[in-house]
Every structure is written in structure tokens, then in C-alpha cells.
CSV table of C-alpha atoms in Angstrom, one decimal:
chain,number,residue,atom,x,y,z
A,391,MET,CA,17.2,-55.0,-11.5
A,392,PRO,CA,20.9,-54.8,-10.9
A,393,LYS,CA,22.2,-52.4,-8.2
A,394,GLY,CA,23.7,-49.2,-9.6
A,395,PHE,CA,21.8,-49.5,-12.9
A,396,HIS,CA,21.9,-46.1,-14.6
A,397,TYR,CA,19.0,-46.3,-17.2
A,398,GLY,CA,21.2,-45.5,-20.2
A,399,ARG,CA,23.1,-42.6,-18.5
A,400,ILE,CA,26.9,-42.6,-18.3
A,401,GLN,CA,28.0,-44.0,-14.9
A,402,LEU,CA,29.9,-41.3,-13.0
A,403,ARG,CA,30.1,-43.0,-9.6
A,404,GLN,CA,32.3,-45.8,-8.7
A,405,TYR,CA,30.9,-48.4,-6.3
A,406,THR,CA,32.5,-50.3,-3.4
A,407,THR,CA,31.5,-53.6,-5.1
A,408,GLN,CA,33.9,-52.9,-8.0
A,409,PHE,CA,37.0,-53.1,-5.7
A,410,ASN,CA,38.6,-55.8,-3.6
A,411,LYS,CA,38.6,-55.2,0.1
A,412,LEU,CA,41.4,-55.6,2.6
A,413,PHE,CA,39.8,-56.5,5.9
A,414,ALA,CA,41.5,-55.7,9.2
A,415,SER,CA,40.2,-58.9,10.8
A,416,GLU,CA,42.1,-60.9,8.2
A,417,LEU,CA,45.3,-59.2,9.2
A,418,LYS,CA,45.0,-59.8,12.9
A,419,SER,CA,47.4,-62.7,12.8
A,420,LEU,CA,50.2,-60.2,11.8
A,421,LEU,CA,50.1,-58.9,15.3
A,422,SER,CA,51.7,-62.1,16.7
A,423,LEU,CA,53.9,-63.0,13.7
A,424,PRO,CA,57.6,-62.1,13.7
A,425,LEU,CA,58.7,-59.1,11.6
A,426,GLY,CA,59.6,-59.8,8.0
A,427,SER,CA,58.3,-60.4,4.5
A,428,TYR,CA,54.9,-61.9,3.8
A,429,ARG,CA,52.4,-61.9,0.9
A,430,LEU,CA,48.8,-60.6,0.8
A,431,VAL,CA,46.8,-63.1,-1.2
A,432,ASP,CA,43.3,-62.3,-2.5
A,433,ASN,CA,41.2,-63.8,-5.3
A,434,ALA,CA,42.8,-61.6,-7.9
A,435,SER,CA,46.5,-61.4,-7.0
A,436,SER,CA,49.3,-61.8,-4.6
A,437,THR,CA,51.1,-58.7,-3.2
A,438,PRO,CA,54.4,-58.8,-1.4
A,439,ILE,CA,54.4,-56.9,1.9
A,440,GLU,CA,56.8,-56.3,4.7
A,441,LEU,CA,55.8,-56.2,8.3
A,442,LYS,CA,57.7,-53.6,10.3
A,443,GLU,CA,57.5,-52.1,13.8
A,444,LYS,CA,58.0,-48.5,15.0
A,445,GLY,CA,59.9,-47.7,18.1
A,446,ASN,CA,56.7,-47.3,20.1
A,447,GLY,CA,55.6,-50.8,19.3
A,448,ASN,CA,53.1,-50.0,16.6
A,449,ARG,CA,53.2,-52.3,13.7
A,450,PHE,CA,52.7,-51.4,10.0
A,451,ILE,CA,52.8,-53.0,6.7
A,452,SER,CA,54.6,-51.5,3.7
A,453,PHE,CA,54.5,-52.6,0.1
A,454,LYS,CA,57.8,-53.6,-1.6
A,455,ASN,CA,57.1,-51.5,-4.7
A,456,SER,CA,55.5,-48.5,-3.0
A,457,THR,CA,56.1,-45.9,-0.3
A,458,LEU,CA,52.6,-46.5,1.2
A,459,LYS,CA,52.5,-47.7,4.8
A,460,ILE,CA,49.3,-49.0,6.4
A,461,GLN,CA,49.5,-48.9,10.2
A,462,LEU,CA,47.9,-51.7,12.3
A,463,ILE,CA,46.2,-50.1,15.3
A,464,THR,CA,44.7,-52.1,18.1
A,465,CYS,CA,41.8,-51.0,20.3
A,466,LYS,CA,41.1,-52.6,23.7
A,467,ARG,CA,37.9,-50.9,24.6
A,468,SER,CA,35.9,-54.1,24.6
A,469,VAL,CA,36.6,-57.6,25.9
A,470,SER,CA,38.5,-58.5,22.8
A,471,THR,CA,41.3,-56.6,21.0
A,472,LYS,CA,40.0,-55.0,17.8
A,473,LEU,CA,42.3,-54.2,14.9
A,474,TYR,CA,42.0,-51.2,12.7
A,475,LEU,CA,43.9,-50.3,9.5
A,476,THR,CA,45.0,-46.7,8.9
A,477,CYS,CA,44.3,-45.2,5.5
A,478,PRO,CA,47.7,-44.3,4.0
A,479,TYR,CA,46.2,-41.1,2.5
A,480,CYS,CA,44.0,-39.5,5.2
A,481,GLN,CA,45.4,-41.4,8.2
A,482,THR,CA,41.9,-42.4,9.6
A,483,ARG,CA,41.2,-45.7,11.3
A,484,ARG,CA,39.2,-48.1,9.1
A,485,GLN,CA,37.8,-51.7,9.3
A,486,HIS,CA,38.7,-52.3,5.7
A,487,LEU,CA,40.5,-50.6,2.8
A,488,TYR,CA,39.8,-50.9,-0.9
A,489,ARG,CA,42.4,-51.9,-3.5
A,490,ASN,CA,42.9,-49.5,-6.3
A,491,ARG,CA,45.5,-50.7,-8.8
A,492,ASP,CA,48.6,-51.1,-6.7
A,493,SER,CA,47.6,-49.3,-3.6
A,494,TYR,CA,45.0,-49.4,-0.8
A,495,ALA,CA,42.8,-46.5,0.4
A,496,CYS,CA,39.5,-45.9,2.2
A,497,LYS,CA,36.1,-45.3,0.7
A,498,THR,CA,36.3,-41.6,1.3
A,499,CYS,CA,39.7,-41.1,-0.4
A,500,LEU,CA,38.7,-43.2,-3.4
A,501,ARG,CA,35.3,-41.4,-3.6
A,502,LEU,CA,33.4,-44.6,-3.6
A,503,TYR,CA,29.7,-45.1,-3.0
A,504,TYR,CA,27.4,-47.9,-2.0
A,505,ALA,CA,25.1,-49.1,-4.8
A,506,SER,CA,22.1,-48.5,-2.6
A,507,GLN,CA,22.9,-44.8,-2.7
A,508,SER,CA,22.0,-44.7,-6.4
A,509,GLU,CA,18.6,-46.4,-6.0
A,510,ARG,CA,15.4,-44.6,-7.0
A,511,GLU,CA,12.6,-44.3,-4.5
A,512,GLN,CA,10.8,-47.2,-6.2
A,513,ASP,CA,13.8,-49.5,-5.8
A,514,ARG,CA,14.2,-48.5,-2.1
A,515,LEU,CA,10.5,-49.3,-1.5
A,516,ALA,CA,10.9,-52.7,-3.2
A,517,ARG,CA,13.9,-53.6,-1.1
A,518,LYS,CA,12.1,-52.5,2.1
A,519,ILE,CA,9.0,-54.5,1.2
A,520,ARG,CA,11.0,-57.7,0.5
A,521,LYS,CA,12.9,-57.2,3.8
A,522,LEU,CA,9.7,-56.9,5.8
A,523,ARG,CA,8.1,-59.8,4.0
A,524,LYS,CA,11.1,-62.0,4.8
A,525,GLY,CA,10.9,-61.0,8.4
A,526,ILE,CA,7.3,-62.1,8.6
A,527,TRP,CA,7.1,-65.2,6.4
A,528,GLY,CA,10.8,-66.3,6.1
A,529,SER,CA,11.6,-68.1,2.9
A,530,LEU,CA,8.0,-68.7,1.7
A,531,ASP,CA,7.6,-69.3,-2.1
A,532,GLY,CA,6.8,-66.1,-4.0
A,533,ILE,CA,7.8,-63.9,-1.1
A,534,ASN,CA,10.0,-61.7,-3.4
A,535,ASN,CA,7.3,-61.4,-6.1
A,536,LEU,CA,5.9,-57.9,-5.7
A,537,THR,CA,3.0,-58.6,-8.1
A,538,GLU,CA,1.5,-60.8,-5.3
A,539,SER,CA,-0.1,-58.7,-2.6
A,540,VAL,CA,0.5,-59.6,1.1
A,541,GLN,CA,-3.3,-59.6,1.7
A,542,TYR,CA,-3.3,-63.1,0.2
A,543,PHE,CA,-0.5,-64.5,2.4
A,544,ALA,CA,-1.6,-66.7,5.3
A,545,LYS,CA,-0.7,-65.8,8.9
A,546,PRO,CA,2.4,-67.7,10.1
A,547,LYS,CA,1.9,-70.0,13.1
A,548,SER,CA,4.1,-68.3,15.5
A,549,LYS,CA,2.6,-64.8,15.1
A,550,HIS,CA,0.0,-63.2,17.3
A,551,TRP,CA,-3.0,-61.8,15.4
A,552,VAL,CA,-2.6,-58.2,16.6
A,553,LYS,CA,1.1,-58.0,15.6
A,554,PHE,CA,0.4,-59.8,12.3
A,555,GLU,CA,-2.4,-57.4,11.4
A,556,TYR,CA,-0.3,-54.4,12.2
A,557,GLU,CA,2.7,-55.6,10.1
A,558,LYS,CA,0.4,-56.6,7.3
A,559,ALA,CA,-1.2,-53.1,7.3
A,560,VAL,CA,2.3,-51.5,7.1
A,561,LEU,CA,3.2,-53.7,4.2
A,562,LEU,CA,-0.1,-53.0,2.4
A,563,GLU,CA,0.7,-49.2,2.7
A,564,LEU,CA,4.2,-49.7,1.4
A,565,GLU,CA,2.9,-51.8,-1.5
A,566,ARG,CA,0.3,-49.1,-2.3
A,567,LYS,CA,3.1,-46.5,-2.5
A,568,TYR,CA,5.2,-48.8,-4.6
A,569,TRP,CA,2.5,-49.5,-7.1
A,570,MET,CA,1.7,-45.7,-7.4
A,571,LEU,CA,5.4,-45.2,-8.5
A,572,ALA,CA,5.3,-48.3,-10.7
A,573,ASP,CA,2.1,-47.1,-12.4
A,574,VAL,CA,3.7,-43.9,-13.4
A,575,GLN,CA,6.8,-45.7,-14.8
A,576,ILE,CA,4.6,-48.2,-16.7
A,577,ASN,CA,2.5,-45.4,-18.2
A,578,LYS,CA,5.7,-43.7,-19.4
A,579,LEU,CA,7.0,-46.9,-21.0
A,580,LEU,CA,3.7,-47.6,-22.7
A,581,SER,CA,3.2,-43.9,-23.6
A,582,ILE,CA,-0.2,-43.8,-22.1
């Protein structure tokens, strides 16, 4: 089932996957380049930008056809220098900004949501079951097929029996909860 599927209702939320991202890590090279005009190129378009510097040494990029300015902030708390982008609207530090028409803003300012925030309980359980199955059995055939119970899967070679039995019991309990929810949905679909 696709993420963010709304079962016939009108979609009111906008999701982060619908917008292109501007990553701070991709702009790290701007810290060492000379000031001047450059282009931001992504898979959809090419945007002309101008790299400028304030009197205190902080660099920022401005767009040629807009008054928006995105400040480039460096943080030296760890061994490497980490770059942050400043949202032009709320002035908070972000790892990435989202492109909305001709401007960039953070997830909060654009009121965006992750698709997983719109999942039903059954969808969350299915995702958790698949994740745990992949952690135990890796890329075994049929691992994502929820109609096959884990009680029929063999123990992997590298697992200890005690840990395997514990993880299998956890998965069986999650599958039981999943099928209780699925049973209700199937009964509604079949009008039983």
C-alpha cells in the first residue's frame, strides 16, 4: 500500500516526499569557493544564486530573483565541521530545506509531514514486522509476505537458540495483533 494513501478522503496534508530537498552537505563546497555567482542544480531545474559574505565572516546565499537569504552556519562541536542552513522564514538551523515553487523553507514553515505520520495502526505494525523479520533473516525469499507466519521460518545459522526463540515470540505476538486488525478490515470489506 502506498505511503500517505487516504482511502478515498481528500488529502489535506502535504508530505516531505512531494518536495525537492536542498541538503546542507551538498553546499559544503561553497565555504571554500570565492564569492560570486553560481547555480544550484537539481533534477528538476537550475537556480541562479549569489554567494555573499557578511562583515563577521558568515556566508549566505541569495537568489537572484528573490529577497530570501539562506545563511550557511558552521558548527565545530565534533571532529569535523558540520554545515547548517538557516531557514529564511523562521531563522532556525536545519540540515536541509524544502523547495516550494521559487523559494526554500523548512519542514515546519511549509507545514509538511512525513508519510509515516499518516499510517494506520495496521500499517505501522506491518512495517515493524517487516523490519524485525529483515533483522533476523536478512533478504530471505518471502520475508515481506505477511501471510506467511514466522513460525515456519528456519533458524538462521548465526543465531543462538535463546535469542532466536525470544525474537520469534515477539514477532508472533506482533503478527497476532496485525491479523486481529486485518480481520476486522476484511470483515468490513466483505460485509460479514
